[in-house]
Amino acid sequence: MIEKLYNTGDLSDAELKSLITSEDDGVSEKLALYADKVRNQHYGKKVFLRGLIEISSYCKNDCLYCGIRRGNKNAQRCRMSAEQILEAADIGYKLGFRTFVMQGGEDAYYTDDLMCDIIVEIKNRYPDCAVTLSLGERTYKSYKKLRDAGADRYLLRHESADCQLYKKLHPAEMTLDNRVKCLYNLRELGYQVGAGFMVGAPFQTVENIIADLRFLQELRPQMIGIGPFIPHHGTPFANEKGGTAELTLRLLGIIRLMFPKVLLPATTALATISENGRIKGLQTGCNVIMPNISPKDMRDKYELYNNKLSSGSEAAEGLENLKKEVESAGYFISDERGDAAV
């Protein structure tokens, strides 16, 4: 089946289920080899860096899995000013970052006008850089303003393509239909679009995962972000079992073979639950890493899940160690913007 997936980029639902659920360790090893081969065909040994700026831990939403949900009364709240965001970008540029990712909860403080001013200033200072936003669901008009201001990419994980599971993970006012509408609006506006889902989320089945893969085939995003579900102590899912590195890695390999040219991050969540998780991700087709360049005193407050890594190789100050780590695995950090292959 792996050879078929490598040659055709697709499998039947039954074949995908068999591949996802196989308990043969050799399957994961073979999948990683083929995924690495495909990534090398399109990107070589390059690993692209994204400078992650976590601009706000305020959020109007009450998603059941998220540590910064509005219902978590014990969450530490913070938001970065425009000046702080630009300072983080200045530091990141000097360190060699050529993509900045502004990520935050759905915080009304960040109006279209404020975000547009920030985007324009970053692009004026650093015209060779890409600006990525990850600010949740906004209107078509809002997305257009941000795009016109110079935003290049937008990350919006769909979380689940199954309507019933989506309802179990989100408050009643949030709908899968609106999330999908947002993703297609972003694509229509010319953003490089990122979607994705949690691995091992509460109530998730293999059939749900296959539905996610089918949705991604329809959307054809330039970026796909998946990572293991990790419980947070301040949510209704605090005592739920987390997702595994093994399943996450297997799905990363499958995604690389299904979407050969996609930008695929080795996520902080994977590194959080698995020693050398980031390197294992690179060895299974990943080609993006997102070190944290937010101010140190704000990182712990942006706690999406328990024990989230925000220092060492996961952060700007650990960049040299990260480079050595990546090079020791046979890859290298690229100084490019890192756009998706076409």
CSV table of C-alpha atoms in Angstrom, one decimal:
chain,number,residue,atom,x,y,z
A,1,MET,CA,0.0,0.0,0.0
A,2,ILE,CA,2.8,2.4,0.7
A,3,GLU,CA,4.2,1.9,-2.8
A,4,LYS,CA,0.8,2.6,-4.2
A,5,LEU,CA,0.4,5.8,-2.1
A,6,TYR,CA,3.9,6.9,-3.2
A,7,ASN,CA,3.1,6.2,-6.9
A,8,THR,CA,-0.5,7.6,-7.0
A,9,GLY,CA,-0.8,9.9,-4.0
A,10,ASP,CA,-4.1,8.2,-2.9
A,11,LEU,CA,-5.6,5.1,-1.4
A,12,SER,CA,-9.2,3.9,-0.9
A,13,ASP,CA,-10.7,4.6,2.5
A,14,ALA,CA,-10.3,0.9,3.4
A,15,GLU,CA,-6.6,1.0,2.5
A,16,LEU,CA,-6.0,4.2,4.4
A,17,LYS,CA,-7.6,2.7,7.5
A,18,SER,CA,-5.4,-0.4,7.2
A,19,LEU,CA,-2.3,1.8,6.9
A,20,ILE,CA,-3.3,4.1,9.8
A,21,THR,CA,-4.1,1.2,12.2
A,22,SER,CA,-1.4,-1.3,11.3
A,23,GLU,CA,0.5,-2.4,14.4
A,24,ASP,CA,3.5,-3.4,12.3
A,25,ASP,CA,6.5,-1.1,13.2
A,26,GLY,CA,7.9,-1.8,9.8
A,27,VAL,CA,5.1,0.1,8.3
A,28,SER,CA,6.1,3.3,10.1
A,29,GLU,CA,9.7,2.9,9.2
A,30,LYS,CA,8.9,2.3,5.5
A,31,LEU,CA,6.5,5.2,5.4
A,32,ALA,CA,9.1,7.5,6.9
A,33,LEU,CA,11.6,6.4,4.2
A,34,TYR,CA,9.2,7.1,1.4
A,35,ALA,CA,8.0,10.4,3.0
A,36,ASP,CA,11.6,11.6,3.3
A,37,LYS,CA,12.3,10.7,-0.3
A,38,VAL,CA,9.3,12.6,-1.6
A,39,ARG,CA,10.2,15.7,0.5
A,40,ASN,CA,13.7,15.6,-0.9
A,41,GLN,CA,12.4,15.5,-4.4
A,42,HIS,CA,10.6,18.8,-3.9
A,43,TYR,CA,12.6,20.6,-1.2
A,44,GLY,CA,15.8,18.7,-0.8
A,45,LYS,CA,17.2,18.8,2.7
A,46,LYS,CA,15.9,22.3,3.4
A,47,VAL,CA,14.1,23.1,6.6
A,48,PHE,CA,12.3,26.4,6.7
A,49,LEU,CA,12.0,28.5,9.8
A,50,ARG,CA,8.9,30.5,10.9
A,51,GLY,CA,9.3,33.1,13.7
A,52,LEU,CA,6.3,32.5,15.9
A,53,ILE,CA,5.0,35.7,17.6
A,54,GLU,CA,2.2,34.8,20.1
A,55,ILE,CA,0.4,38.1,20.2
A,56,SER,CA,-2.5,37.4,22.5
A,57,SER,CA,-3.8,34.8,25.0
A,58,TYR,CA,-7.2,36.5,25.1
A,59,CYS,CA,-9.9,34.6,23.1
A,60,LYS,CA,-13.6,35.1,22.7
A,61,ASN,CA,-14.1,31.3,22.0
A,62,ASP,CA,-14.6,28.5,24.4
A,63,CYS,CA,-13.2,25.5,22.6
A,64,LEU,CA,-13.2,22.6,24.9
A,65,TYR,CA,-9.6,21.5,24.3
A,66,CYS,CA,-7.8,24.9,24.5
A,67,GLY,CA,-6.0,26.3,27.5
A,68,ILE,CA,-6.8,30.0,26.5
A,69,ARG,CA,-10.5,29.3,26.1
A,70,ARG,CA,-12.6,32.2,27.6
A,71,GLY,CA,-14.0,29.8,30.2
A,72,ASN,CA,-10.6,29.2,31.8
A,73,LYS,CA,-10.7,31.7,34.6
A,74,ASN,CA,-7.2,30.8,35.7
A,75,ALA,CA,-5.5,31.4,32.4
A,76,GLN,CA,-2.9,34.1,32.4
A,77,ARG,CA,-3.9,36.7,29.8
A,78,CYS,CA,-1.6,38.9,27.9
A,79,ARG,CA,-1.5,40.8,24.6
A,80,MET,CA,1.4,42.4,22.7
A,81,SER,CA,1.4,46.0,21.6
A,82,ALA,CA,2.2,46.9,18.0
A,83,GLU,CA,5.6,48.1,19.2
A,84,GLN,CA,6.3,44.8,20.9
A,85,ILE,CA,5.3,42.8,17.8
A,86,LEU,CA,7.6,44.9,15.6
A,87,GLU,CA,10.4,44.6,18.1
A,88,ALA,CA,10.0,40.8,18.0
A,89,ALA,CA,10.1,40.9,14.2
A,90,ASP,CA,13.3,43.1,14.3
A,91,ILE,CA,15.0,40.5,16.6
A,92,GLY,CA,13.8,37.7,14.4
A,93,TYR,CA,15.0,39.3,11.2
A,94,LYS,CA,18.5,39.7,12.7
A,95,LEU,CA,18.5,36.1,13.6
A,96,GLY,CA,17.7,35.1,10.1
A,97,PHE,CA,14.0,34.5,10.1
A,98,ARG,CA,12.3,35.4,6.8
A,99,THR,CA,8.7,34.5,7.8
A,100,PHE,CA,6.9,35.9,10.8
A,101,VAL,CA,3.8,34.1,12.1
A,102,MET,CA,1.4,36.3,14.2
A,103,GLN,CA,-0.7,33.9,16.2
A,104,GLY,CA,-3.3,34.5,18.9
A,105,GLY,CA,-6.7,33.9,20.2
A,106,GLU,CA,-9.7,35.6,18.6
A,107,ASP,CA,-9.1,38.9,20.4
A,108,ALA,CA,-11.2,41.9,19.3
A,109,TYR,CA,-8.4,44.2,20.4
A,110,TYR,CA,-6.6,43.4,17.1
A,111,THR,CA,-8.9,45.3,14.7
A,112,ASP,CA,-8.4,45.3,11.0
A,113,ASP,CA,-6.8,48.7,11.1
A,114,LEU,CA,-4.3,47.8,13.8
A,115,MET,CA,-3.3,44.6,12.1
A,116,CYS,CA,-3.0,46.3,8.7
A,117,ASP,CA,-0.7,48.9,10.2
A,118,ILE,CA,1.5,46.2,11.7
A,119,ILE,CA,1.6,44.2,8.5
A,120,VAL,CA,2.4,47.2,6.4
A,121,GLU,CA,5.2,48.2,8.8
A,122,ILE,CA,6.8,44.7,8.8
A,123,LYS,CA,6.6,44.6,5.0
A,124,ASN,CA,8.2,48.1,4.7
A,125,ARG,CA,11.0,47.1,7.0
A,126,TYR,CA,11.5,43.7,5.5
A,127,PRO,CA,10.2,43.3,2.0
A,128,ASP,CA,12.0,40.0,1.6
A,129,CYS,CA,9.9,38.4,4.3
A,130,ALA,CA,6.5,36.6,4.4
A,131,VAL,CA,3.8,37.6,6.9
A,132,THR,CA,1.7,34.7,8.1
A,133,LEU,CA,-1.4,35.2,10.3
A,134,SER,CA,-3.2,32.8,12.6
A,135,LEU,CA,-6.0,34.8,14.2
A,136,GLY,CA,-9.0,32.5,13.8
A,137,GLU,CA,-12.3,33.2,12.0
A,138,ARG,CA,-12.8,36.6,10.6
A,139,THR,CA,-15.1,38.0,7.9
A,140,TYR,CA,-14.3,38.0,4.2
A,141,LYS,CA,-14.0,41.7,4.3
A,142,SER,CA,-11.5,41.5,7.2
A,143,TYR,CA,-9.4,38.8,5.4
A,144,LYS,CA,-9.4,41.0,2.3
A,145,LYS,CA,-8.1,44.0,4.2
A,146,LEU,CA,-5.3,42.0,5.8
A,147,ARG,CA,-4.4,40.5,2.4
A,148,ASP,CA,-4.4,43.9,0.7
A,149,ALA,CA,-2.1,45.2,3.5
A,150,GLY,CA,0.4,42.5,2.5
A,151,ALA,CA,-0.3,39.3,4.5
A,152,ASP,CA,0.9,36.4,2.5
A,153,ARG,CA,-0.3,33.3,4.4
A,154,TYR,CA,-3.0,32.3,6.8
A,155,LEU,CA,-3.1,29.3,9.2
A,156,LEU,CA,-6.6,28.1,10.2
A,157,ARG,CA,-6.7,24.5,11.3
A,158,HIS,CA,-10.1,23.0,10.5
A,159,GLU,CA,-9.7,20.7,13.6
A,160,SER,CA,-12.2,18.1,12.3
A,161,ALA,CA,-14.0,17.7,9.0
A,162,ASP,CA,-16.7,15.6,10.7
A,163,CYS,CA,-19.6,17.8,11.7
A,164,GLN,CA,-20.5,15.7,14.8
A,165,LEU,CA,-17.0,15.6,16.1
A,166,TYR,CA,-16.5,19.3,15.5
A,167,LYS,CA,-19.6,20.0,17.7
A,168,LYS,CA,-18.1,17.9,20.5
A,169,LEU,CA,-14.9,19.9,20.4
A,170,HIS,CA,-16.4,23.4,20.1
A,171,PRO,CA,-19.1,25.6,21.7
A,172,ALA,CA,-22.5,25.7,20.0
A,173,GLU,CA,-21.9,29.1,18.4
A,174,MET,CA,-19.0,27.7,16.3
A,175,THR,CA,-19.8,25.6,13.3
A,176,LEU,CA,-17.8,23.5,10.8
A,177,ASP,CA,-19.6,25.2,8.0
A,178,ASN,CA,-18.3,28.6,9.0
A,179,ARG,CA,-14.8,27.3,9.5
A,180,VAL,CA,-14.8,25.7,6.0
A,181,LYS,CA,-16.2,28.9,4.6
A,182,CYS,CA,-13.3,30.9,6.1
A,183,LEU,CA,-10.8,28.5,4.6
A,184,TYR,CA,-12.3,28.9,1.1
A,185,ASN,CA,-12.5,32.6,1.5
A,186,LEU,CA,-8.8,32.7,2.3
A,187,ARG,CA,-8.0,30.6,-0.7
A,188,GLU,CA,-10.1,32.8,-3.0
A,189,LEU,CA,-8.3,35.9,-1.7
A,190,GLY,CA,-4.9,34.5,-2.7
A,191,TYR,CA,-3.5,33.6,0.6
A,192,GLN,CA,-1.2,30.6,0.9
A,193,VAL,CA,-3.6,28.6,3.1
A,194,GLY,CA,-2.8,26.3,6.0
A,195,ALA,CA,-5.3,23.8,7.5
A,196,GLY,CA,-5.0,20.8,9.7
A,197,PHE,CA,-6.3,18.8,12.7
A,198,MET,CA,-5.4,17.4,16.1
A,199,VAL,CA,-4.3,13.8,16.3
A,200,GLY,CA,-6.0,11.7,19.0
A,201,ALA,CA,-8.6,14.3,20.0
A,202,PRO,CA,-11.3,13.1,22.4
A,203,PHE,CA,-14.0,11.1,20.5
A,204,GLN,CA,-11.9,11.0,17.3
A,205,THR,CA,-12.1,7.8,15.2
A,206,VAL,CA,-10.0,6.5,12.4
A,207,GLU,CA,-13.0,7.3,10.1
A,208,ASN,CA,-12.8,11.0,11.3
A,209,ILE,CA,-9.1,11.1,10.4
A,210,ILE,CA,-9.8,9.8,6.9
A,211,ALA,CA,-12.6,12.5,6.6
A,212,ASP,CA,-9.9,15.0,7.5
A,213,LEU,CA,-7.6,13.7,4.7
A,214,ARG,CA,-10.4,13.8,2.2
A,215,PHE,CA,-11.3,17.4,3.1
A,216,LEU,CA,-7.6,18.4,2.7
A,217,GLN,CA,-7.7,16.8,-0.8
A,218,GLU,CA,-10.6,19.0,-1.6
A,219,LEU,CA,-9.1,22.2,-0.1
A,220,ARG,CA,-5.6,21.6,-1.4
A,221,PRO,CA,-3.9,23.9,1.1
A,222,GLN,CA,-0.3,24.9,0.7
A,223,MET,CA,0.4,24.1,4.4
A,224,ILE,CA,-0.9,21.3,6.6
A,225,GLY,CA,-0.4,21.4,10.4
A,226,ILE,CA,-1.1,18.4,12.5
A,227,GLY,CA,0.0,17.6,16.0
A,228,PRO,CA,-1.0,15.4,18.9
A,229,PHE,CA,-3.9,16.5,21.2
A,230,ILE,CA,-2.4,17.3,24.6
A,231,PRO,CA,-4.8,17.9,27.5
A,232,HIS,CA,-4.8,21.2,29.4
A,233,HIS,CA,-5.7,21.2,33.1
A,234,GLY,CA,-8.0,24.2,32.7
A,235,THR,CA,-10.4,22.6,30.2
A,236,PRO,CA,-13.2,20.0,30.2
A,237,PHE,CA,-10.8,17.6,28.6
A,238,ALA,CA,-8.2,17.8,31.3
A,239,ASN,CA,-8.4,14.1,32.1
A,240,GLU,CA,-8.7,12.9,28.6
A,241,LYS,CA,-6.0,10.7,27.0
A,242,GLY,CA,-3.6,12.6,24.8
A,243,GLY,CA,-2.7,11.8,21.2
A,244,THR,CA,0.5,9.7,20.5
A,245,ALA,CA,3.7,10.6,18.7
A,246,GLU,CA,3.5,7.2,16.9
A,247,LEU,CA,0.1,8.0,15.2
A,248,THR,CA,1.1,11.6,14.6
A,249,LEU,CA,4.3,10.5,12.8
A,250,ARG,CA,2.4,7.9,10.8
A,251,LEU,CA,-0.1,10.5,9.6
A,252,LEU,CA,2.7,13.0,8.8
A,253,GLY,CA,4.2,10.3,6.5
A,254,ILE,CA,0.8,9.7,4.9
A,255,ILE,CA,0.2,13.4,4.4
A,256,ARG,CA,3.6,13.9,2.7
A,257,LEU,CA,2.8,11.1,0.2
A,258,MET,CA,-0.7,12.4,-0.4
A,259,PHE,CA,0.5,16.0,-0.7
A,260,PRO,CA,4.0,15.9,-2.1
A,261,LYS,CA,4.6,19.7,-2.3
A,262,VAL,CA,2.9,20.8,0.9
A,263,LEU,CA,4.7,22.7,3.6
A,264,LEU,CA,4.6,20.4,6.7
A,265,PRO,CA,5.6,21.6,10.1
A,266,ALA,CA,7.3,19.4,12.8
A,267,THR,CA,5.1,21.0,15.5
A,268,THR,CA,5.9,22.1,19.1
A,269,ALA,CA,3.2,19.7,20.3
A,270,LEU,CA,5.0,16.7,18.8
A,271,ALA,CA,8.3,17.9,20.4
A,272,THR,CA,6.5,18.3,23.7
A,273,ILE,CA,5.3,14.7,24.0
A,274,SER,CA,8.3,13.0,22.3
A,275,GLU,CA,12.0,13.3,22.9
A,276,ASN,CA,13.5,14.1,19.5
A,277,GLY,CA,10.0,14.5,18.2
A,278,ARG,CA,11.0,17.4,16.0
A,279,ILE,CA,13.8,15.4,14.3
A,280,LYS,CA,11.5,12.4,13.9
A,281,GLY,CA,9.1,14.7,12.2
A,282,LEU,CA,11.8,15.9,9.8
A,283,GLN,CA,12.7,12.3,9.1
A,284,THR,CA,9.0,11.6,8.2
A,285,GLY,CA,8.6,14.3,5.6
A,286,CYS,CA,8.3,17.6,7.6
A,287,ASN,CA,10.1,20.6,6.3
A,288,VAL,CA,9.1,23.5,8.6
A,289,ILE,CA,10.0,24.4,12.2
A,290,MET,CA,8.4,27.3,14.1
A,291,PRO,CA,10.7,28.6,16.9
A,292,ASN,CA,9.1,31.1,19.4
A,293,ILE,CA,10.3,34.7,19.1
A,294,SER,CA,7.8,36.2,21.5
A,295,PRO,CA,9.1,38.0,24.5
A,296,LYS,CA,10.2,35.5,27.1
A,297,ASP,CA,8.0,36.9,29.8
A,298,MET,CA,4.9,36.3,27.7
A,299,ARG,CA,5.5,32.7,26.4
A,300,ASP,CA,4.3,30.9,29.5
A,301,LYS,CA,1.0,32.8,29.4
A,302,TYR,CA,0.2,31.4,25.9
A,303,GLU,CA,-0.5,28.0,27.3
A,304,LEU,CA,-2.6,26.1,24.8
A,305,TYR,CA,-1.9,22.7,26.5
A,306,ASN,CA,0.0,21.3,29.4
A,307,ASN,CA,3.8,21.6,29.4
A,308,LYS,CA,4.0,23.5,26.1
A,309,LEU,CA,7.7,24.0,25.1
A,310,SER,CA,8.7,27.6,24.7
A,311,SER,CA,12.4,27.6,25.4
A,312,GLY,CA,15.6,25.9,24.3
A,313,SER,CA,15.5,24.7,20.7
A,314,GLU,CA,11.8,25.7,20.5
A,315,ALA,CA,12.8,29.4,20.9
A,316,ALA,CA,14.8,32.1,19.2
A,317,GLU,CA,17.6,32.0,21.8
A,318,GLY,CA,18.2,28.3,21.1
A,319,LEU,CA,18.6,28.8,17.4
A,320,GLU,CA,22.2,27.7,17.2
A,321,ASN,CA,21.4,24.5,19.0
A,322,LEU,CA,18.5,24.0,16.7
A,323,LYS,CA,20.7,24.4,13.7
A,324,LYS,CA,23.2,21.8,15.0
A,325,GLU,CA,20.3,19.4,15.9
A,326,VAL,CA,18.9,19.7,12.4
A,327,GLU,CA,22.3,19.3,10.7
A,328,SER,CA,23.1,16.3,12.8
A,329,ALA,CA,20.0,14.6,11.3
A,330,GLY,CA,21.2,15.4,7.8
A,331,TYR,CA,19.2,18.5,7.0
A,332,PHE,CA,19.9,22.2,7.0
A,333,ILE,CA,18.2,25.4,7.9
A,334,SER,CA,17.3,27.4,4.8
A,335,ASP,CA,17.5,31.2,4.8
A,336,GLU,CA,14.6,31.4,2.3
A,337,ARG,CA,11.0,32.6,2.9
A,338,GLY,CA,10.0,29.0,2.3
A,339,ASP,CA,7.0,29.2,0.0
A,340,ALA,CA,5.3,26.1,-1.1
A,341,ALA,CA,6.7,24.3,-4.1
A,342,VAL,CA,4.6,24.8,-7.3
